Short mmCIF file of C-alpha atoms and ligand atoms in Angstrom, two decimals:
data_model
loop_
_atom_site.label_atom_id
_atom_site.label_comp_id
_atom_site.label_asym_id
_atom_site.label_seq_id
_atom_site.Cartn_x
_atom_site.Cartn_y
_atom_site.Cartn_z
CA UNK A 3 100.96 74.45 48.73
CA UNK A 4 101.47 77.75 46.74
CA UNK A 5 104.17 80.14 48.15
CA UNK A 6 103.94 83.06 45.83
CA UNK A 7 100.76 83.06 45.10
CA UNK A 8 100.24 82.84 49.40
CA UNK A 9 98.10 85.23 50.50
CA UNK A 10 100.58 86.16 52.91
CA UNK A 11 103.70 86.48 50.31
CA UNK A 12 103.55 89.79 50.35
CA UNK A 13 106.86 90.01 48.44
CA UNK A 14 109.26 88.56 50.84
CA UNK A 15 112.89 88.68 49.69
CA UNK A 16 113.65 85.01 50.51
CA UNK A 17 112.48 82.27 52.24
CA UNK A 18 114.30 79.37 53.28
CA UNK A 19 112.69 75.53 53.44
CA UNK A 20 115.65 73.48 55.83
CA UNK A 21 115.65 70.00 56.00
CA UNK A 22 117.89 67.82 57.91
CA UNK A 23 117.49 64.12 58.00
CA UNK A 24 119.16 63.44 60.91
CA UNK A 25 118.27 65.55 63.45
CA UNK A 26 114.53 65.17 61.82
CA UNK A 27 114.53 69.25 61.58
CA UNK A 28 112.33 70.95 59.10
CA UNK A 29 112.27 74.29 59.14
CA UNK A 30 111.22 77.68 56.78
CA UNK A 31 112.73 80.96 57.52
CA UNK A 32 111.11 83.63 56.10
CA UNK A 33 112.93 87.46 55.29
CA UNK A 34 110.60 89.34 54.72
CA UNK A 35 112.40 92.90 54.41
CA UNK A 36 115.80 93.72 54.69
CA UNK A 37 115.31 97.55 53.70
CA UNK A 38 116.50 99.09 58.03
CA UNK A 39 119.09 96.29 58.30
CA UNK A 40 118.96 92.37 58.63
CA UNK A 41 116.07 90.70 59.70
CA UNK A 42 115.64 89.87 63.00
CA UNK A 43 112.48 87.71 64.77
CA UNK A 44 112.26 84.80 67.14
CA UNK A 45 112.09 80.98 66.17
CA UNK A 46 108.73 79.10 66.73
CA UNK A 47 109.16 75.51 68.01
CA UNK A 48 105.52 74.12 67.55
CA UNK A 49 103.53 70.80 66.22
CA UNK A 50 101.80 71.83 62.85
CA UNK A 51 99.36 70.10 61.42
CA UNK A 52 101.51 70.42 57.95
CA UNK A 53 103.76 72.39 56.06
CA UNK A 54 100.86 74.47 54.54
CA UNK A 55 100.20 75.68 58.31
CA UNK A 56 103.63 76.55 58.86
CA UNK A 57 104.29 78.35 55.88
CA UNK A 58 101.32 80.41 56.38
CA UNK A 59 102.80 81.02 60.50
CA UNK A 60 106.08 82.19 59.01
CA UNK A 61 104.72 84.35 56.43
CA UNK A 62 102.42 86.44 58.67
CA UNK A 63 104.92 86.34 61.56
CA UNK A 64 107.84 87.37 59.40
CA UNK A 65 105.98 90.41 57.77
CA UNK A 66 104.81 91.55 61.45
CA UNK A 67 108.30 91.52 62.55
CA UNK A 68 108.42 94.31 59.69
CA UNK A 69 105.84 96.26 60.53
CA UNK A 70 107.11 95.94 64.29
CA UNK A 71 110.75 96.60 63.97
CA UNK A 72 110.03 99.72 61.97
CA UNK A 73 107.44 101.20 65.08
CA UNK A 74 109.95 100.80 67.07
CA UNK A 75 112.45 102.83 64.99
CA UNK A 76 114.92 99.76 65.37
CA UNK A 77 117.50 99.81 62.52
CA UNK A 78 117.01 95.94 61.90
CA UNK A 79 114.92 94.32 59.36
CA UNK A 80 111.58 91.96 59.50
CA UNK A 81 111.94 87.98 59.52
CA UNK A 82 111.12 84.73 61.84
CA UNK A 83 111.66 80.76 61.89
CA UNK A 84 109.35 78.41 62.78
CA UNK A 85 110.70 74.32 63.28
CA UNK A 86 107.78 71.81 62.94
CA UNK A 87 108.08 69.54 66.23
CA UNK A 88 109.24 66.31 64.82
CA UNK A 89 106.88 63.75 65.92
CA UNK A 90 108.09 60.84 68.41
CA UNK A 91 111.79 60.84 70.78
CA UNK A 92 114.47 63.58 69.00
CA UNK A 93 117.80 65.11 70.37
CA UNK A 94 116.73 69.38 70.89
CA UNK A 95 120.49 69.86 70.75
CA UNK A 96 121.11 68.30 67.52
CA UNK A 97 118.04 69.83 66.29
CA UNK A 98 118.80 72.94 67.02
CA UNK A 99 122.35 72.91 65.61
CA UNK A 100 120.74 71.96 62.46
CA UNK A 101 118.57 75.01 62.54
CA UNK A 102 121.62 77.08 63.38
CA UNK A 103 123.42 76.00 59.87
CA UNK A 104 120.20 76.81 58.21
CA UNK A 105 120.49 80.55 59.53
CA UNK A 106 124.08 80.58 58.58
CA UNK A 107 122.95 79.64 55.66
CA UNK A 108 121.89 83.03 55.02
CA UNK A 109 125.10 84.85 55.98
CA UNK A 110 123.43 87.29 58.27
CA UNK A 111 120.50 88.25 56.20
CA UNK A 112 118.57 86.55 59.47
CA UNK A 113 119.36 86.90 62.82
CA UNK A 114 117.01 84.82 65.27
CA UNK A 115 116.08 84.39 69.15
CA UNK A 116 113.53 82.75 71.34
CA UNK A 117 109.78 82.78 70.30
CA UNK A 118 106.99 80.23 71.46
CA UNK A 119 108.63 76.86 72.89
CA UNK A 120 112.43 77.61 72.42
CA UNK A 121 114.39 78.76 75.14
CA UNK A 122 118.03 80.35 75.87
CA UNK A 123 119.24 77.09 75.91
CA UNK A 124 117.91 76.10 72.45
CA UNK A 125 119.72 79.46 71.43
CA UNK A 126 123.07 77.84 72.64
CA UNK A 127 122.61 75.06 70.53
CA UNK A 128 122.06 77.37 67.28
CA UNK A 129 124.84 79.97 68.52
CA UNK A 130 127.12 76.60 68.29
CA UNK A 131 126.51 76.76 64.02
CA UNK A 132 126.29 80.28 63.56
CA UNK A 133 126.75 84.00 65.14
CA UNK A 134 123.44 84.95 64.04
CA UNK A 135 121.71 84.84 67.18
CA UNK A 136 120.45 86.87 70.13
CA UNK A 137 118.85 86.33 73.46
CA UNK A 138 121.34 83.74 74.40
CA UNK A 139 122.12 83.59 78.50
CA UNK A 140 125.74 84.17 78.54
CA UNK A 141 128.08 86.26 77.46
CA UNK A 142 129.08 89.95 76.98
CA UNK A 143 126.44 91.51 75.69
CA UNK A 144 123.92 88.59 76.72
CA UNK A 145 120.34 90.11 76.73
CA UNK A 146 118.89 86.59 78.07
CA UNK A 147 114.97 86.04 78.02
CA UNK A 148 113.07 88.44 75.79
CA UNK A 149 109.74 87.47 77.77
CA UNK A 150 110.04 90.02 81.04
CA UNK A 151 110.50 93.29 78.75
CA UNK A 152 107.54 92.45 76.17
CA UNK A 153 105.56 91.90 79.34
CA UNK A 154 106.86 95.66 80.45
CA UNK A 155 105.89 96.62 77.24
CA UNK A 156 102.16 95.18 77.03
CA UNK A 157 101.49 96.37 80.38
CA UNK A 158 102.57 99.96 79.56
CA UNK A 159 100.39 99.27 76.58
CA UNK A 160 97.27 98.67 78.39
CA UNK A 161 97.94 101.03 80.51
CA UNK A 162 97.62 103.67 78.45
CA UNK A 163 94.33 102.16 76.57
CA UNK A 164 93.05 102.47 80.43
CA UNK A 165 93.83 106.09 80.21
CA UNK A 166 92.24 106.91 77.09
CA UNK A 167 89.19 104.89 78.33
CA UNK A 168 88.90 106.42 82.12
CA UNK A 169 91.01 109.62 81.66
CA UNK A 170 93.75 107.91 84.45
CA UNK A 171 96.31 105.75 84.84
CA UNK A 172 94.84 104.03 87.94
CA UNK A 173 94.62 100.45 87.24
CA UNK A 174 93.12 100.02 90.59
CA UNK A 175 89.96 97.85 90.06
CA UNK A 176 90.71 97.50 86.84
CA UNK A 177 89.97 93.88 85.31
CA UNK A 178 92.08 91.86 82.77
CA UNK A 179 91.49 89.03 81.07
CA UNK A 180 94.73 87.19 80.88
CA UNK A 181 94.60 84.01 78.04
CA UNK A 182 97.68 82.43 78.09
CA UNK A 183 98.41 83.65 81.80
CA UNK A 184 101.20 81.02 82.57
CA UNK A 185 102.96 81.36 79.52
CA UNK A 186 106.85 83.56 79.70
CA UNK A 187 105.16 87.15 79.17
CA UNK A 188 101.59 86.41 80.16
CA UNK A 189 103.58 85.17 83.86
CA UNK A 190 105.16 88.70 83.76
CA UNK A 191 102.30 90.31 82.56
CA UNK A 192 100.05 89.17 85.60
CA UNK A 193 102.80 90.39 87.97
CA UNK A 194 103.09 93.92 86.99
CA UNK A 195 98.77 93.99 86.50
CA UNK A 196 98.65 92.94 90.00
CA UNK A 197 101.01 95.05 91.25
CA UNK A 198 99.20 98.21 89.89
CA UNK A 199 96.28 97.14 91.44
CA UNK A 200 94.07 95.17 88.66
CA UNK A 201 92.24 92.13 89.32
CA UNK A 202 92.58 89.55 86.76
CA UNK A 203 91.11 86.17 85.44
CA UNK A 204 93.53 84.16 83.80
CA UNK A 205 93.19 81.00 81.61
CA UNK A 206 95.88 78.14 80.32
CA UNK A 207 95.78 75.15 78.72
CA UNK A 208 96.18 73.61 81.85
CA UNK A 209 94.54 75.28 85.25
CA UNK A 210 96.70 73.65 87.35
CA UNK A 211 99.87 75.71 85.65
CA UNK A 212 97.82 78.77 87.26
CA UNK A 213 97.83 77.80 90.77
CA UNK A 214 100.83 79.88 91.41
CA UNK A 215 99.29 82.84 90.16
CA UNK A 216 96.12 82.53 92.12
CA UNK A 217 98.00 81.99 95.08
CA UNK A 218 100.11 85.35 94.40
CA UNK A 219 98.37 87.38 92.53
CA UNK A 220 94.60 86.44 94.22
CA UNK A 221 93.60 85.80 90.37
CA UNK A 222 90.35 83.87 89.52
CA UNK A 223 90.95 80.70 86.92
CA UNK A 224 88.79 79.90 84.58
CA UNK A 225 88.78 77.56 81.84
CA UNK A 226 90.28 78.33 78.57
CA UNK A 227 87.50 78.45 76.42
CA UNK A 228 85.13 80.64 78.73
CA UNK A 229 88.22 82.84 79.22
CA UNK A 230 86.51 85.16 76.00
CA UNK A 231 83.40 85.59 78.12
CA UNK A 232 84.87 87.37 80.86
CA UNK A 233 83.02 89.95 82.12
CA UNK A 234 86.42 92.46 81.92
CA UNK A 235 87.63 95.79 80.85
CA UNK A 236 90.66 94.32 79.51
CA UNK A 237 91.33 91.04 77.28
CA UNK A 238 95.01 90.52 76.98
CA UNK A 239 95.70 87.66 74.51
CA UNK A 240 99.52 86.32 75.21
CA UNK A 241 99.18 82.53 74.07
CA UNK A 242 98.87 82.21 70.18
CA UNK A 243 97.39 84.43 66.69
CA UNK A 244 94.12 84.55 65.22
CA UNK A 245 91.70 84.75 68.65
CA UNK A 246 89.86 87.51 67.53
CA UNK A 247 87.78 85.67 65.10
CA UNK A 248 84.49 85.71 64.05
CA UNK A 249 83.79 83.15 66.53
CA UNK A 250 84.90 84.98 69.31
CA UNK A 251 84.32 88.66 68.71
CA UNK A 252 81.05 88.96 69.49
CA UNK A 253 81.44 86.94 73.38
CA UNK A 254 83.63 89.77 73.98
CA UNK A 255 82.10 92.03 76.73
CA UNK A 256 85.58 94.19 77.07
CA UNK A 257 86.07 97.80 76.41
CA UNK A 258 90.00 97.20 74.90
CA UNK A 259 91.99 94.44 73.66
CA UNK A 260 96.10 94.49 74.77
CA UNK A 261 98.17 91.80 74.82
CA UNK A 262 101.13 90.46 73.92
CA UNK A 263 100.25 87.44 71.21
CA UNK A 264 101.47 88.22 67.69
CA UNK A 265 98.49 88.04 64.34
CA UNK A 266 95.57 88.62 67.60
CA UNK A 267 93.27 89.27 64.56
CA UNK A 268 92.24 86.15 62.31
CA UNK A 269 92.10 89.12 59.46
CA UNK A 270 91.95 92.86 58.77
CA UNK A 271 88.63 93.18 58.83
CA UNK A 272 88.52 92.22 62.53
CA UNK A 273 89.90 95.38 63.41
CA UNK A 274 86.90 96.90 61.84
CA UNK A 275 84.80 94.54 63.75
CA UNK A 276 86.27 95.64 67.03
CA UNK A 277 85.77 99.29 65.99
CA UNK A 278 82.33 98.83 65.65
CA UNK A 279 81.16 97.45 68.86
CA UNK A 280 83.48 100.23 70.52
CA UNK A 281 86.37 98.03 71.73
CA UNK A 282 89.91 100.05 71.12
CA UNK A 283 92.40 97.88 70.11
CA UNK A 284 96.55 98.49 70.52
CA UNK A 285 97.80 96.81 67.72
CA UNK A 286 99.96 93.61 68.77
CA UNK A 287 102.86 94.50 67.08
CA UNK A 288 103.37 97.67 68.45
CA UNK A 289 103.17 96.73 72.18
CA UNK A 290 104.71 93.63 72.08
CA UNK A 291 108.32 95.20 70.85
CA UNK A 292 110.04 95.45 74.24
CA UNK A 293 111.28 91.58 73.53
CA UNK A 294 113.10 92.56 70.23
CA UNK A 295 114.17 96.15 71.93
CA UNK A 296 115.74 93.89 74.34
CA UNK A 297 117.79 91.52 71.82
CA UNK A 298 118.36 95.10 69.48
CA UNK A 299 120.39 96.02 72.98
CA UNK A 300 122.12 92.82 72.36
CA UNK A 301 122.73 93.04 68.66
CA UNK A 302 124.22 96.52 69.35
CA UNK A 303 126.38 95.15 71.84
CA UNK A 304 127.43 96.35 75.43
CA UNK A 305 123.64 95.94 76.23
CA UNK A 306 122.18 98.85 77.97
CA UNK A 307 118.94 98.80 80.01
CA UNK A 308 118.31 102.55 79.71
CA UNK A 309 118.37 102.41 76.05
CA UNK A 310 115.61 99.68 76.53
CA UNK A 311 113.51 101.65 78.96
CA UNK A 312 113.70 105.07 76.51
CA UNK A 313 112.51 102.51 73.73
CA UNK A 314 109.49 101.13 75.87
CA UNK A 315 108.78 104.77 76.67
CA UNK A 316 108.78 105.41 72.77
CA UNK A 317 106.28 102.41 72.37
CA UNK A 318 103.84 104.21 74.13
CA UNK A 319 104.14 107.51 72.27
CA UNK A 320 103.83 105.59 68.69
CA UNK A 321 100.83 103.80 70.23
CA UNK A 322 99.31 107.38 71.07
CA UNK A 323 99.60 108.43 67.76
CA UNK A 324 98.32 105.69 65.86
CA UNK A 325 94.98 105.77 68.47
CA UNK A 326 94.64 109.40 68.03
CA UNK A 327 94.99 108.96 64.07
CA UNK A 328 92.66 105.98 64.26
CA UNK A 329 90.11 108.53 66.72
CA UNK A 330 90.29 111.63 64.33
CA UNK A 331 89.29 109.61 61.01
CA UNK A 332 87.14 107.29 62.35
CA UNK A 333 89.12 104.39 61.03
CA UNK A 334 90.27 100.75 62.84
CA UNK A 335 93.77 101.58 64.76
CA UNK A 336 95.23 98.08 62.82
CA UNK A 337 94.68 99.85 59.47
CA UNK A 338 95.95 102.59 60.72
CA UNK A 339 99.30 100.96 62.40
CA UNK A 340 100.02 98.76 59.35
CA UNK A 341 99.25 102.15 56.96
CA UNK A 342 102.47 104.08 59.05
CA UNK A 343 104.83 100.91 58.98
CA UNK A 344 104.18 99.96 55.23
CA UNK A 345 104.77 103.63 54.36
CA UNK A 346 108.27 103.70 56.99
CA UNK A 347 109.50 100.65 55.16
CA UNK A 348 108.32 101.86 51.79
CA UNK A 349 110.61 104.94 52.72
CA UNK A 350 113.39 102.61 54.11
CA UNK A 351 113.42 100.60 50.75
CA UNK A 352 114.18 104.33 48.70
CA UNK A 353 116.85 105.22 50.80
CA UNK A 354 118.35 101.76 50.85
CA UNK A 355 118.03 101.97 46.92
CA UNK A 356 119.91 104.90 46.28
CA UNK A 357 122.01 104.34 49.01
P1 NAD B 569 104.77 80.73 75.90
O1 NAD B 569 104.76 79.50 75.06
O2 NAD B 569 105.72 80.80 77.03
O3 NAD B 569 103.31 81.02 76.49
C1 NAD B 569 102.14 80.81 75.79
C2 NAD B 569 101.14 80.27 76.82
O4 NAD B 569 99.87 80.18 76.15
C3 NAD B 569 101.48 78.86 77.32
O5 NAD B 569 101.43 78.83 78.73
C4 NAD B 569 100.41 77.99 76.68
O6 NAD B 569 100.06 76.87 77.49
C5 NAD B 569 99.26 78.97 76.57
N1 NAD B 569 98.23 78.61 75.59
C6 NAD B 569 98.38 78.06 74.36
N2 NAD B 569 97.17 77.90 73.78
C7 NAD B 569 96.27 78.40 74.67
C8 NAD B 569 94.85 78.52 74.64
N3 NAD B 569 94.12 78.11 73.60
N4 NAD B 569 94.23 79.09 75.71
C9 NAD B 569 94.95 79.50 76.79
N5 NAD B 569 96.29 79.39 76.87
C10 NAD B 569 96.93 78.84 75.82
O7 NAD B 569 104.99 81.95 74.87
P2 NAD B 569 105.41 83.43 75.21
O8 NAD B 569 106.85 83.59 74.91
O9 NAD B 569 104.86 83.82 76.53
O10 NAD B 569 104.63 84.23 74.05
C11 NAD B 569 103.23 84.42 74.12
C12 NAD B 569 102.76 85.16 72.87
O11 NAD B 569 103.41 86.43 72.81
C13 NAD B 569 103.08 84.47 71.54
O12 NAD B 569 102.08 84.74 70.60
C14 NAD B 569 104.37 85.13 71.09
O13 NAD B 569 104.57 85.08 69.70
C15 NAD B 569 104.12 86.54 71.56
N6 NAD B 569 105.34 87.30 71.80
C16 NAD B 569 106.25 86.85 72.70
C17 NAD B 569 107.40 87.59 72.92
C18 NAD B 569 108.41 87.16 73.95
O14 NAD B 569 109.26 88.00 74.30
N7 NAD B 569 108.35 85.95 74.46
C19 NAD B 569 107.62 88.79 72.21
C20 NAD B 569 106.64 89.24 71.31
C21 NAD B 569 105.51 88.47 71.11
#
């Protein structure tokens, strides 16, 4: 397994490999830039395959936490966890303690919270080895779940793809594609779609998980592999990375893709791809911010929720400019997005530098 040399290195300042034999925790932390302030992403709690898989999960998710810190104008750096699920009976306390002395380990140069199968209450366990953690459910400036404001976020997101698509913000009629529908944002999500009037079909891992939401939100299930075929104006990918692949792009019979799942594209050149067959795409990493804007209200203490909302309102604007940029030169809105953020932190590191 080559770490340097990884395709997805891209000149991270550190990355941590924690083991513990105990508690059966292996872990890699990856900072990737630390040029606006410590790094700050979630914690993935998820089975690889091996090491090599979650090394190359850390890498990408670490450097997107860059690029999506610095859209947000947040003054907090780019960096994420992810624990390999030990395999057989463990204790998720211990576990998480363990993971907790590994951030300590790096004396605030990492802050984490909750990403894909750790909760608030795994956060207790890690806030019991170290202070460098957010989105914990107590306390004074406790911001709780990041899940409800990302789903705020992605919805204002789509929203405004709808706009540029119909010329109105009437999402009445309007039909998304929901993978990943019962998940903590894709839940949310559904409930503010249906609200403003869209019809959805939504697709789990397990249809039965997606009862609820039929019964509320008069959503049609289908089965998680057809979920690509949708006839829809809207796919919103909230469950994991790399969907649009070349497997799946061309079953896509959408007009925009908007959702909340971080690395949507399998590469670069799949925002392109999308380009091509006339599909606008919001960049993942710049709708799916309200979750850290939420723990940034934390780290910053006293949390406020009109600071959040005046952030989310700011997502939208930066997401305006990098379609009209993407629009004007005829170029894929991901090139464009990750163009603006690598030039913001590029800026960041020269003023940290003679700082
Ligand atoms: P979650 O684990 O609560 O939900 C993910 C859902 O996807 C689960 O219900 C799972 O069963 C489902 N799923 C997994 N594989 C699937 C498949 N092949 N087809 C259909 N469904 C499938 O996670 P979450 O916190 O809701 O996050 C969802 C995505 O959004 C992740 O990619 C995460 O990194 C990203 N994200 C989350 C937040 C947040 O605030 N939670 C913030 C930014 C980005």
């Amino acid at each position: 397994m080559s770490v340097f040399e990884h395709p997805s290195f891209d000149n991270h300042e550190k990355i941590l490999f924690a083991t513990d034999e105990k508690t059966g925790l292996k872990a890699i932390i990856g900072v990737h830039s630390t040029a606006r302030g410590p790094s700050c992403g979630g914690c993935r709690f998820w089975s690889y395959d091996s090491s090599a898989d979650a090394l190359n999960d850390v890498l990408r998710l670490s450097q997107g936490m860059s690029y999506k810190n610095v859209m947000a104008d947040l003054p907090i750096g780019g960096g994420k966890s992810v624990i390999m699920k030990p395999k057989g009976e463990f204790d998720r306390d211990a576990l998480f303690q363990a993971f907790g002395r590994a951030v300590e380990a790096l004396n605030g140069d990492y802050i984490t919270a909750e990403d894909v199968g750790v909760s608030p209450t795994d956060m207790m366990s890690v806030h019991k080895m170290t202070s460098h953690v957010t989105g914990l459910p107590e306390g004074k400036a406790a911001s709780g779940d990041p899940s409800p404001v990302t789903a705020e976020g992605v919805f204002r997101g789509i929203r405004a793809c709808v706009k540029r698509a119909t010329g109105s913000e009437d999402m009445t009629g309007i039909r998304v594609a929901v993978q990943g529908a019962a998940g903590h944002v894709g839940s949310y999500l559904c409930g503010h779609l249906s609200k403003a009037g869209a019809s959805l079909v939504i697709a789990d891992m397990d249809p039965a998980s997606l009862q609820k939401h039929h019964d509320e939100f008069g959503a049609m299930i289908v089965d998680k592999d057809v979920i690509y075929d949708q006839d829809a104006d809207v796919f919103a990918p909230c469950a994991l990375g790399s969907v649009i692949n070349p497997d799946t792009i061309d079953r896509l019979k959408v007009k925009m893709v908007a959702g909340a799942a971080n690395n949507q594209l399998a590469n670069l050149e799949m925002g392109g791809e999308l380009q091509k067959r006339g599909i606008l795409y919001a960049p993942d990493y710049v709708i799916n911010a309200g979750g850290i804007i939420n723990v940034m209200g934390e780290i910053r203490g006293n949390f406020d929720p009109e600071w959040v909302k005046g952030k989310l309102a700011g997502l939208e604007a930066t997401l305006g400019e990098i379609l009209d940029r993407a629009e004007n030169e005829g170029r894929p809105s991901n090139v464009v997005a990750d163009e603006m953020a690598r030039a913001r932190l590029e800026d960041a590191a020269v003023a940290k530098a003679s700082a």
